[in-house]
Amino acid sequence: MSIHDMTNETGPVQNIDLQTDQAVIKLLNDIDLYRSPDVRVVLLELTTQKVPVIGVDLTGVPYMDSSGLATLVEALQRVKKYNGKLVLFGLQHRVRSIFEIARLTDLFTIQQAFDHE
Amino acid sequence: MPDPIKMTIISDPSNIGAVRTAVEAFGERNGFTREQSDQAGLAVNEALANVIKHAYDGNSNQFINITLDMVADNGRPGRALKIVIRDFGRHVDLECIKSRSLSEVRPGGLGVHIIKTVMDDVNYRCVPEGGMELTMLKYIVPTQEAGK
């Protein structure tokens, strides 16, 4: 199965823009225990390919729970192992507050819009 | 006081969102701010996820009862949102239900920390007939502490 087969217009992974040195995945809908496994599959694949920079577009995510956070923490750990970078961007207020409750805002690179040099 | 709301769901992760939405609406209808209601919904989300993962080992055909109620705040002025979540799964060691250190960076184990951060009172008990019961309170007054 190609990585693009892991996308779905209705989410949770709506789109994957995979280039030579970076990938941007666009998530959609709540990322919770129900949907985070689909996100995990994509992030595992991208980190297995050791994509140097992975951007996660959260603009379309109104809600995330600890299973979504755990999925991102796991991806961050895998990226760091090959000195890659994981960038989260477009966090809605509600999603940002969950990162704050879990005290994860300092752990991740969080941007308003994807801006990677 | 409004009538309590009682719900029973089966332990499928796809059902968590509907319960969370009901909790948020119940909170807002009973005087909580949007943010406070969202926090109560988040606590219920995390509690249900823990039941599904740990008490039912991921089985998606077991029952979970949820009760929402507004109660007099014991010994304090005002009222509290009381949420009771009852499962019929295996007993989880109460010693194991605790927040992990957040300095330890690893996936998982954040749910209990989130519940205890956003709710004012959290109590787990093993039910002798089987399963666990989680009771959570969130006070509407006095003025919420920072972050709650």
PDB file of C-alpha atoms in Angstrom:
ATOM      1  CA  MET A   1       0.000   0.000   0.000  1.00  0.00           C
ATOM      2  CA  SER A   2       1.367   3.398  -0.956  1.00  0.00           C
ATOM      3  CA  ILE A   3       1.432   6.087   1.681  1.00  0.00           C
ATOM      4  CA  HIS A   4      -1.112   8.081  -0.294  1.00  0.00           C
ATOM      5  CA  ASP A   5      -3.567   5.225   0.126  1.00  0.00           C
ATOM      6  CA  MET A   6      -3.554   6.088   3.819  1.00  0.00           C
ATOM      7  CA  THR A   7      -5.336   9.386   3.182  1.00  0.00           C
ATOM      8  CA  ASN A   8      -9.051  10.028   3.250  1.00  0.00           C
ATOM      9  CA  GLU A   9     -11.033  13.154   2.392  1.00  0.00           C
ATOM     10  CA  THR A  10     -12.969  12.803   5.642  1.00  0.00           C
ATOM     11  CA  GLY A  11      -9.876  12.347   7.778  1.00  0.00           C
ATOM     12  CA  PRO A  12      -8.182  11.804   9.996  1.00  0.00           C
ATOM     13  CA  VAL A  13      -5.295  12.002   7.479  1.00  0.00           C
ATOM     14  CA  GLN A  14      -6.768  14.123   4.714  1.00  0.00           C
ATOM     15  CA  ASN A  15      -3.646  14.694   2.670  1.00  0.00           C
ATOM     16  CA  ILE A  16       0.075  13.878   2.551  1.00  0.00           C
ATOM     17  CA  ASP A  17       2.429  16.088   0.603  1.00  0.00           C
ATOM     18  CA  LEU A  18       5.580  14.007   0.364  1.00  0.00           C
ATOM     19  CA  GLN A  19       8.657  15.614  -1.146  1.00  0.00           C
ATOM     20  CA  THR A  20      12.292  14.577  -1.226  1.00  0.00           C
ATOM     21  CA  ASP A  21      13.295  16.122   2.066  1.00  0.00           C
ATOM     22  CA  GLN A  22      10.037  16.805   3.804  1.00  0.00           C
ATOM     23  CA  ALA A  23       6.449  15.722   4.216  1.00  0.00           C
ATOM     24  CA  VAL A  24       3.408  17.635   5.347  1.00  0.00           C
ATOM     25  CA  ILE A  25       0.405  15.712   6.544  1.00  0.00           C
ATOM     26  CA  LYS A  26      -2.926  17.431   6.941  1.00  0.00           C
ATOM     27  CA  LEU A  27      -5.132  16.072   9.700  1.00  0.00           C
ATOM     28  CA  LEU A  28      -8.882  16.529   9.922  1.00  0.00           C
ATOM     29  CA  ASN A  29     -11.462  16.012  12.688  1.00  0.00           C
ATOM     30  CA  ASP A  30     -10.967  14.960  16.284  1.00  0.00           C
ATOM     31  CA  ILE A  31      -7.771  13.019  16.923  1.00  0.00           C
ATOM     32  CA  ASP A  32      -8.775  10.685  19.723  1.00  0.00           C
ATOM     33  CA  LEU A  33      -8.641   7.000  20.625  1.00  0.00           C
ATOM     34  CA  TYR A  34     -10.897   6.259  17.658  1.00  0.00           C
ATOM     35  CA  ARG A  35      -8.890   8.107  15.008  1.00  0.00           C
ATOM     36  CA  SER A  36      -5.324   8.330  16.300  1.00  0.00           C
ATOM     37  CA  PRO A  37      -4.385   4.790  15.161  1.00  0.00           C
ATOM     38  CA  ASP A  38      -4.769   5.925  11.524  1.00  0.00           C
ATOM     39  CA  VAL A  39      -2.508   8.892  12.184  1.00  0.00           C
ATOM     40  CA  ARG A  40       0.007   6.636  13.883  1.00  0.00           C
ATOM     41  CA  VAL A  41       0.263   4.373  10.831  1.00  0.00           C
ATOM     42  CA  VAL A  42       1.167   7.324   8.618  1.00  0.00           C
ATOM     43  CA  LEU A  43       3.693   8.764  11.054  1.00  0.00           C
ATOM     44  CA  LEU A  44       5.296   5.366  11.544  1.00  0.00           C
ATOM     45  CA  GLU A  45       5.660   5.031   7.778  1.00  0.00           C
ATOM     46  CA  LEU A  46       7.167   8.506   7.350  1.00  0.00           C
ATOM     47  CA  THR A  47       9.597   7.985  10.218  1.00  0.00           C
ATOM     48  CA  THR A  48      10.523   4.544   8.900  1.00  0.00           C
ATOM     49  CA  GLN A  49      11.412   6.287   5.631  1.00  0.00           C
ATOM     50  CA  LYS A  50      13.394   8.769   7.760  1.00  0.00           C
ATOM     51  CA  VAL A  51      11.831  11.779   6.116  1.00  0.00           C
ATOM     52  CA  PRO A  52      14.044  14.629   7.399  1.00  0.00           C
ATOM     53  CA  VAL A  53      11.263  17.105   8.200  1.00  0.00           C
ATOM     54  CA  ILE A  54       7.676  16.150   8.938  1.00  0.00           C
ATOM     55  CA  GLY A  55       5.079  18.886   9.256  1.00  0.00           C
ATOM     56  CA  VAL A  56       1.739  18.096  10.878  1.00  0.00           C
ATOM     57  CA  ASP A  57      -1.028  20.485   9.870  1.00  0.00           C
ATOM     58  CA  LEU A  58      -3.535  20.669  12.736  1.00  0.00           C
ATOM     59  CA  THR A  59      -5.600  23.512  11.311  1.00  0.00           C
ATOM     60  CA  GLY A  60      -8.541  21.187  10.757  1.00  0.00           C
ATOM     61  CA  VAL A  61      -8.336  19.467  14.147  1.00  0.00           C
ATOM     62  CA  PRO A  62     -10.817  20.877  16.675  1.00  0.00           C
ATOM     63  CA  TYR A  63      -9.994  18.388  19.419  1.00  0.00           C
ATOM     64  CA  MET A  64      -7.259  16.024  20.519  1.00  0.00           C
ATOM     65  CA  ASP A  65      -7.007  13.693  23.503  1.00  0.00           C
ATOM     66  CA  SER A  66      -4.085  11.926  25.157  1.00  0.00           C
ATOM     67  CA  SER A  67      -4.022   9.173  22.546  1.00  0.00           C
ATOM     68  CA  GLY A  68      -3.430  11.843  19.908  1.00  0.00           C
ATOM     69  CA  LEU A  69      -0.723  13.376  22.073  1.00  0.00           C
ATOM     70  CA  ALA A  70       0.870   9.967  22.565  1.00  0.00           C
ATOM     71  CA  THR A  71       0.919   9.397  18.811  1.00  0.00           C
ATOM     72  CA  LEU A  72       2.780  12.660  18.287  1.00  0.00           C
ATOM     73  CA  VAL A  73       5.196  11.997  21.163  1.00  0.00           C
ATOM     74  CA  GLU A  74       6.046   8.618  19.665  1.00  0.00           C
ATOM     75  CA  ALA A  75       6.643  10.205  16.249  1.00  0.00           C
ATOM     76  CA  LEU A  76       8.842  12.869  17.830  1.00  0.00           C
ATOM     77  CA  GLN A  77      10.965  10.240  19.533  1.00  0.00           C
ATOM     78  CA  ARG A  78      11.400   8.342  16.256  1.00  0.00           C
ATOM     79  CA  VAL A  79      12.294  11.515  14.335  1.00  0.00           C
ATOM     80  CA  LYS A  80      14.891  12.508  16.908  1.00  0.00           C
ATOM     81  CA  LYS A  81      16.602   9.144  16.545  1.00  0.00           C
ATOM     82  CA  TYR A  82      17.644  10.048  12.998  1.00  0.00           C
ATOM     83  CA  ASN A  83      18.102  13.764  13.766  1.00  0.00           C
ATOM     84  CA  GLY A  84      15.002  14.726  11.840  1.00  0.00           C
ATOM     85  CA  LYS A  85      12.453  17.342  12.749  1.00  0.00           C
ATOM     86  CA  LEU A  86       8.760  17.213  13.560  1.00  0.00           C
ATOM     87  CA  VAL A  87       6.843  20.470  13.279  1.00  0.00           C
ATOM     88  CA  LEU A  88       3.273  20.961  14.466  1.00  0.00           C
ATOM     89  CA  PHE A  89       1.383  23.929  13.099  1.00  0.00           C
ATOM     90  CA  GLY A  90      -2.054  25.507  12.989  1.00  0.00           C
ATOM     91  CA  LEU A  91      -3.130  24.449  16.480  1.00  0.00           C
ATOM     92  CA  GLN A  92      -6.611  25.602  17.440  1.00  0.00           C
ATOM     93  CA  HIS A  93      -7.029  27.071  20.927  1.00  0.00           C
ATOM     94  CA  ARG A  94      -8.638  23.936  22.320  1.00  0.00           C
ATOM     95  CA  VAL A  95      -5.888  21.673  21.024  1.00  0.00           C
ATOM     96  CA  ARG A  96      -3.179  23.986  22.304  1.00  0.00           C
ATOM     97  CA  SER A  97      -4.732  23.942  25.767  1.00  0.00           C
ATOM     98  CA  ILE A  98      -4.466  20.137  25.863  1.00  0.00           C
ATOM     99  CA  PHE A  99      -0.772  20.406  25.016  1.00  0.00           C
ATOM    100  CA  GLU A 100      -0.456  22.902  27.862  1.00  0.00           C
ATOM    101  CA  ILE A 101      -2.272  20.669  30.357  1.00  0.00           C
ATOM    102  CA  ALA A 102       0.099  17.838  29.421  1.00  0.00           C
ATOM    103  CA  ARG A 103       3.031  20.281  29.542  1.00  0.00           C
ATOM    104  CA  LEU A 104       4.159  19.319  26.067  1.00  0.00           C
ATOM    105  CA  THR A 105       4.414  22.741  24.461  1.00  0.00           C
ATOM    106  CA  ASP A 106       8.146  22.989  25.110  1.00  0.00           C
ATOM    107  CA  LEU A 107       8.823  19.513  23.816  1.00  0.00           C
ATOM    108  CA  PHE A 108       7.502  20.137  20.306  1.00  0.00           C
ATOM    109  CA  THR A 109       8.301  22.680  17.639  1.00  0.00           C
ATOM    110  CA  ILE A 110       4.966  24.465  17.320  1.00  0.00           C
ATOM    111  CA  GLN A 111       4.378  27.078  14.647  1.00  0.00           C
ATOM    112  CA  GLN A 112       1.387  29.098  13.492  1.00  0.00           C
ATOM    113  CA  ALA A 113       2.097  28.174   9.871  1.00  0.00           C
ATOM    114  CA  PHE A 114       4.594  25.713   8.473  1.00  0.00           C
ATOM    115  CA  ASP A 115       7.841  27.603   8.126  1.00  0.00           C
ATOM    116  CA  HIS A 116      10.790  25.316   7.764  1.00  0.00           C
ATOM    117  CA  GLU A 117      14.117  26.421   6.394  1.00  0.00           C
TER     118      GLU A 117
ATOM    119  CA  MET B   1     -31.145  21.055  40.559  1.00  0.00           C
ATOM    120  CA  PRO B   2     -31.562  19.561  37.067  1.00  0.00           C
ATOM    121  CA  ASP B   3     -32.351  15.913  36.619  1.00  0.00           C
ATOM    122  CA  PRO B   4     -29.290  13.721  36.264  1.00  0.00           C
ATOM    123  CA  ILE B   5     -28.437  12.253  32.892  1.00  0.00           C
ATOM    124  CA  LYS B   6     -27.653   8.577  32.649  1.00  0.00           C
ATOM    125  CA  MET B   7     -26.041   7.017  29.609  1.00  0.00           C
ATOM    126  CA  THR B   8     -24.888   3.533  28.762  1.00  0.00           C
ATOM    127  CA  ILE B   9     -22.508   2.945  25.886  1.00  0.00           C
ATOM    128  CA  ILE B  10     -20.656  -0.038  24.577  1.00  0.00           C
ATOM    129  CA  SER B  11     -16.901   0.148  24.850  1.00  0.00           C
ATOM    130  CA  ASP B  12     -16.197   1.184  21.269  1.00  0.00           C
ATOM    131  CA  PRO B  13     -13.825   4.159  20.884  1.00  0.00           C
ATOM    132  CA  SER B  14     -16.184   5.668  18.328  1.00  0.00           C
ATOM    133  CA  ASN B  15     -18.709   6.270  21.137  1.00  0.00           C
ATOM    134  CA  ILE B  16     -16.428   8.440  23.253  1.00  0.00           C
ATOM    135  CA  GLY B  17     -16.999  11.610  21.245  1.00  0.00           C
ATOM    136  CA  ALA B  18     -20.775  11.518  21.711  1.00  0.00           C
ATOM    137  CA  VAL B  19     -20.441  11.225  25.486  1.00  0.00           C
ATOM    138  CA  ARG B  20     -17.873  14.009  25.570  1.00  0.00           C
ATOM    139  CA  THR B  21     -20.237  16.284  23.636  1.00  0.00           C
ATOM    140  CA  ALA B  22     -23.071  15.474  26.055  1.00  0.00           C
ATOM    141  CA  VAL B  23     -20.874  16.326  29.045  1.00  0.00           C
ATOM    142  CA  GLU B  24     -19.841  19.634  27.503  1.00  0.00           C
ATOM    143  CA  ALA B  25     -23.466  20.558  26.789  1.00  0.00           C
ATOM    144  CA  PHE B  26     -24.563  19.540  30.300  1.00  0.00           C
ATOM    145  CA  GLY B  27     -21.828  21.661  31.828  1.00  0.00           C
ATOM    146  CA  GLU B  28     -22.639  24.738  29.792  1.00  0.00           C
ATOM    147  CA  ARG B  29     -26.352  24.358  30.482  1.00  0.00           C
ATOM    148  CA  ASN B  30     -25.623  24.342  34.200  1.00  0.00           C
ATOM    149  CA  GLY B  31     -23.478  27.416  34.478  1.00  0.00           C
ATOM    150  CA  PHE B  32     -19.974  26.327  33.592  1.00  0.00           C
ATOM    151  CA  THR B  33     -17.999  28.365  31.110  1.00  0.00           C
ATOM    152  CA  ARG B  34     -17.230  26.872  27.739  1.00  0.00           C
ATOM    153  CA  GLU B  35     -13.645  26.214  28.787  1.00  0.00           C
ATOM    154  CA  GLN B  36     -14.650  24.525  32.045  1.00  0.00           C
ATOM    155  CA  SER B  37     -17.194  22.397  30.204  1.00  0.00           C
ATOM    156  CA  ASP B  38     -14.552  21.432  27.668  1.00  0.00           C
ATOM    157  CA  GLN B  39     -12.281  20.351  30.522  1.00  0.00           C
ATOM    158  CA  ALA B  40     -15.010  18.171  32.028  1.00  0.00           C
ATOM    159  CA  GLY B  41     -15.545  16.655  28.590  1.00  0.00           C
ATOM    160  CA  LEU B  42     -11.820  16.014  28.270  1.00  0.00           C
ATOM    161  CA  ALA B  43     -11.745  14.258  31.659  1.00  0.00           C
ATOM    162  CA  VAL B  44     -14.607  11.990  30.623  1.00  0.00           C
ATOM    163  CA  ASN B  45     -12.916  11.316  27.288  1.00  0.00           C
ATOM    164  CA  GLU B  46      -9.740  10.230  29.073  1.00  0.00           C
ATOM    165  CA  ALA B  47     -11.597   8.149  31.638  1.00  0.00           C
ATOM    166  CA  LEU B  48     -13.577   6.274  28.986  1.00  0.00           C
ATOM    167  CA  ALA B  49     -10.433   5.678  26.951  1.00  0.00           C
ATOM    168  CA  ASN B  50      -8.753   4.218  30.032  1.00  0.00           C
ATOM    169  CA  VAL B  51     -11.709   1.925  30.699  1.00  0.00           C
ATOM    170  CA  ILE B  52     -11.631   0.641  27.127  1.00  0.00           C
ATOM    171  CA  LYS B  53      -7.858   0.139  27.111  1.00  0.00           C
ATOM    172  CA  HIS B  54      -7.266  -1.181  30.619  1.00  0.00           C
ATOM    173  CA  ALA B  55     -10.480  -2.535  32.158  1.00  0.00           C
ATOM    174  CA  TYR B  56     -11.733  -4.103  28.928  1.00  0.00           C
ATOM    175  CA  ASP B  57      -8.373  -4.685  27.197  1.00  0.00           C
ATOM    176  CA  GLY B  58      -9.684  -3.076  24.029  1.00  0.00           C
ATOM    177  CA  ASN B  59     -12.832  -5.185  23.764  1.00  0.00           C
ATOM    178  CA  SER B  60     -15.460  -3.060  22.069  1.00  0.00           C
ATOM    179  CA  ASN B  61     -18.615  -4.896  23.160  1.00  0.00           C
ATOM    180  CA  GLN B  62     -18.708  -4.230  26.903  1.00  0.00           C
ATOM    181  CA  PHE B  63     -20.942  -1.833  28.815  1.00  0.00           C
ATOM    182  CA  ILE B  64     -19.966   1.459  30.436  1.00  0.00           C
ATOM    183  CA  ASN B  65     -22.427   3.530  32.480  1.00  0.00           C
ATOM    184  CA  ILE B  66     -22.028   7.290  32.757  1.00  0.00           C
ATOM    185  CA  THR B  67     -24.019   9.518  35.106  1.00  0.00           C
ATOM    186  CA  LEU B  68     -23.943  13.329  35.074  1.00  0.00           C
ATOM    187  CA  ASP B  69     -25.447  15.287  37.934  1.00  0.00           C
ATOM    188  CA  MET B  70     -25.327  18.681  39.567  1.00  0.00           C
ATOM    189  CA  VAL B  71     -24.928  18.302  43.305  1.00  0.00           C
ATOM    190  CA  ALA B  72     -24.659  20.557  46.311  1.00  0.00           C
ATOM    191  CA  ASP B  73     -21.024  21.256  46.981  1.00  0.00           C
ATOM    192  CA  ASN B  74     -20.263  19.460  50.200  1.00  0.00           C
ATOM    193  CA  GLY B  75     -19.125  22.015  52.754  1.00  0.00           C
ATOM    194  CA  ARG B  76     -18.540  24.759  50.221  1.00  0.00           C
ATOM    195  CA  PRO B  77     -20.867  27.328  48.719  1.00  0.00           C
ATOM    196  CA  GLY B  78     -22.256  26.557  45.311  1.00  0.00           C
ATOM    197  CA  ARG B  79     -22.650  23.445  43.237  1.00  0.00           C
ATOM    198  CA  ALA B  80     -20.541  20.842  41.577  1.00  0.00           C
ATOM    199  CA  LEU B  81     -20.746  18.767  38.447  1.00  0.00           C
ATOM    200  CA  LYS B  82     -20.561  15.145  39.510  1.00  0.00           C
ATOM    201  CA  ILE B  83     -19.591  12.543  36.929  1.00  0.00           C
ATOM    202  CA  VAL B  84     -19.661   8.837  37.698  1.00  0.00           C
ATOM    203  CA  ILE B  85     -18.214   6.275  35.287  1.00  0.00           C
ATOM    204  CA  ARG B  86     -18.894   2.641  36.026  1.00  0.00           C
ATOM    205  CA  ASP B  87     -17.377  -0.278  34.187  1.00  0.00           C
ATOM    206  CA  PHE B  88     -17.726  -4.017  34.624  1.00  0.00           C
ATOM    207  CA  GLY B  89     -14.243  -5.027  33.617  1.00  0.00           C
ATOM    208  CA  ARG B  90     -11.326  -6.285  35.610  1.00  0.00           C
ATOM    209  CA  HIS B  91     -10.225  -4.560  38.757  1.00  0.00           C
ATOM    210  CA  VAL B  92      -7.334  -2.238  38.119  1.00  0.00           C
ATOM    211  CA  ASP B  93      -4.836  -1.936  40.955  1.00  0.00           C
ATOM    212  CA  LEU B  94      -5.603   1.425  42.560  1.00  0.00           C
ATOM    213  CA  GLU B  95      -1.891   1.917  43.143  1.00  0.00           C
ATOM    214  CA  CYS B  96      -1.385   1.784  39.393  1.00  0.00           C
ATOM    215  CA  ILE B  97      -3.866   4.600  38.738  1.00  0.00           C
ATOM    216  CA  LYS B  98      -1.691   7.619  39.225  1.00  0.00           C
ATOM    217  CA  SER B  99      -0.221  10.404  37.195  1.00  0.00           C
ATOM    218  CA  ARG B 100       3.169   9.686  35.785  1.00  0.00           C
ATOM    219  CA  SER B 101       6.012  12.136  35.948  1.00  0.00           C
ATOM    220  CA  LEU B 102       5.770  14.519  33.037  1.00  0.00           C
ATOM    221  CA  SER B 103       9.519  14.903  32.987  1.00  0.00           C
ATOM    222  CA  GLU B 104       9.605  11.433  31.520  1.00  0.00           C
ATOM    223  CA  VAL B 105       9.033  11.866  27.810  1.00  0.00           C
ATOM    224  CA  ARG B 106       7.173   8.880  26.464  1.00  0.00           C
ATOM    225  CA  PRO B 107       3.876   8.189  24.761  1.00  0.00           C
ATOM    226  CA  GLY B 108       1.000   7.030  26.941  1.00  0.00           C
ATOM    227  CA  GLY B 109       0.120   7.446  30.578  1.00  0.00           C
ATOM    228  CA  LEU B 110      -1.077  11.016  30.221  1.00  0.00           C
ATOM    229  CA  GLY B 111      -4.770  10.324  30.760  1.00  0.00           C
ATOM    230  CA  VAL B 112      -4.769  10.211  34.564  1.00  0.00           C
ATOM    231  CA  HIS B 113      -2.605  13.327  34.731  1.00  0.00           C
ATOM    232  CA  ILE B 114      -5.105  15.169  32.515  1.00  0.00           C
ATOM    233  CA  ILE B 115      -8.083  13.991  34.598  1.00  0.00           C
ATOM    234  CA  LYS B 116      -6.492  15.091  37.859  1.00  0.00           C
ATOM    235  CA  THR B 117      -5.449  18.429  36.392  1.00  0.00           C
ATOM    236  CA  VAL B 118      -8.840  19.476  35.078  1.00  0.00           C
ATOM    237  CA  MET B 119     -11.127  18.011  37.769  1.00  0.00           C
ATOM    238  CA  ASP B 120     -11.273  19.123  41.419  1.00  0.00           C
ATOM    239  CA  ASP B 121     -11.854  15.737  42.987  1.00  0.00           C
ATOM    240  CA  VAL B 122     -11.119  12.293  41.534  1.00  0.00           C
ATOM    241  CA  ASN B 123     -11.848   9.029  43.280  1.00  0.00           C
ATOM    242  CA  TYR B 124     -11.507   5.469  41.972  1.00  0.00           C
ATOM    243  CA  ARG B 125     -12.921   2.468  43.763  1.00  0.00           C
ATOM    244  CA  CYS B 126     -13.160  -1.231  43.062  1.00  0.00           C
ATOM    245  CA  VAL B 127     -16.775  -2.386  43.152  1.00  0.00           C
ATOM    246  CA  PRO B 128     -17.036  -5.658  45.095  1.00  0.00           C
ATOM    247  CA  GLU B 129     -19.503  -7.094  42.566  1.00  0.00           C
ATOM    248  CA  GLY B 130     -16.961  -6.441  39.810  1.00  0.00           C
ATOM    249  CA  GLY B 131     -15.574  -3.555  37.838  1.00  0.00           C
ATOM    250  CA  MET B 132     -14.523  -0.072  38.818  1.00  0.00           C
ATOM    251  CA  GLU B 133     -16.283   3.165  39.590  1.00  0.00           C
ATOM    252  CA  LEU B 134     -14.728   6.548  38.994  1.00  0.00           C
ATOM    253  CA  THR B 135     -16.324   9.597  40.632  1.00  0.00           C
ATOM    254  CA  MET B 136     -15.169  13.048  39.540  1.00  0.00           C
ATOM    255  CA  LEU B 137     -16.273  16.464  40.771  1.00  0.00           C
ATOM    256  CA  LYS B 138     -15.789  19.863  39.227  1.00  0.00           C
ATOM    257  CA  TYR B 139     -16.856  22.853  41.318  1.00  0.00           C
ATOM    258  CA  ILE B 140     -18.687  25.739  39.751  1.00  0.00           C
ATOM    259  CA  VAL B 141     -17.802  28.099  42.620  1.00  0.00           C
ATOM    260  CA  PRO B 142     -15.806  29.476  44.292  1.00  0.00           C
ATOM    261  CA  THR B 143     -13.731  31.141  41.641  1.00  0.00           C
ATOM    262  CA  GLN B 144     -11.899  28.490  39.732  1.00  0.00           C
ATOM    263  CA  GLU B 145      -8.236  28.189  40.422  1.00  0.00           C
ATOM    264  CA  ALA B 146      -5.877  29.026  37.630  1.00  0.00           C
ATOM    265  CA  GLY B 147      -5.899  26.316  35.027  1.00  0.00           C
ATOM    266  CA  LYS B 148      -9.197  24.828  36.197  1.00  0.00           C
TER     267      LYS B 148
END
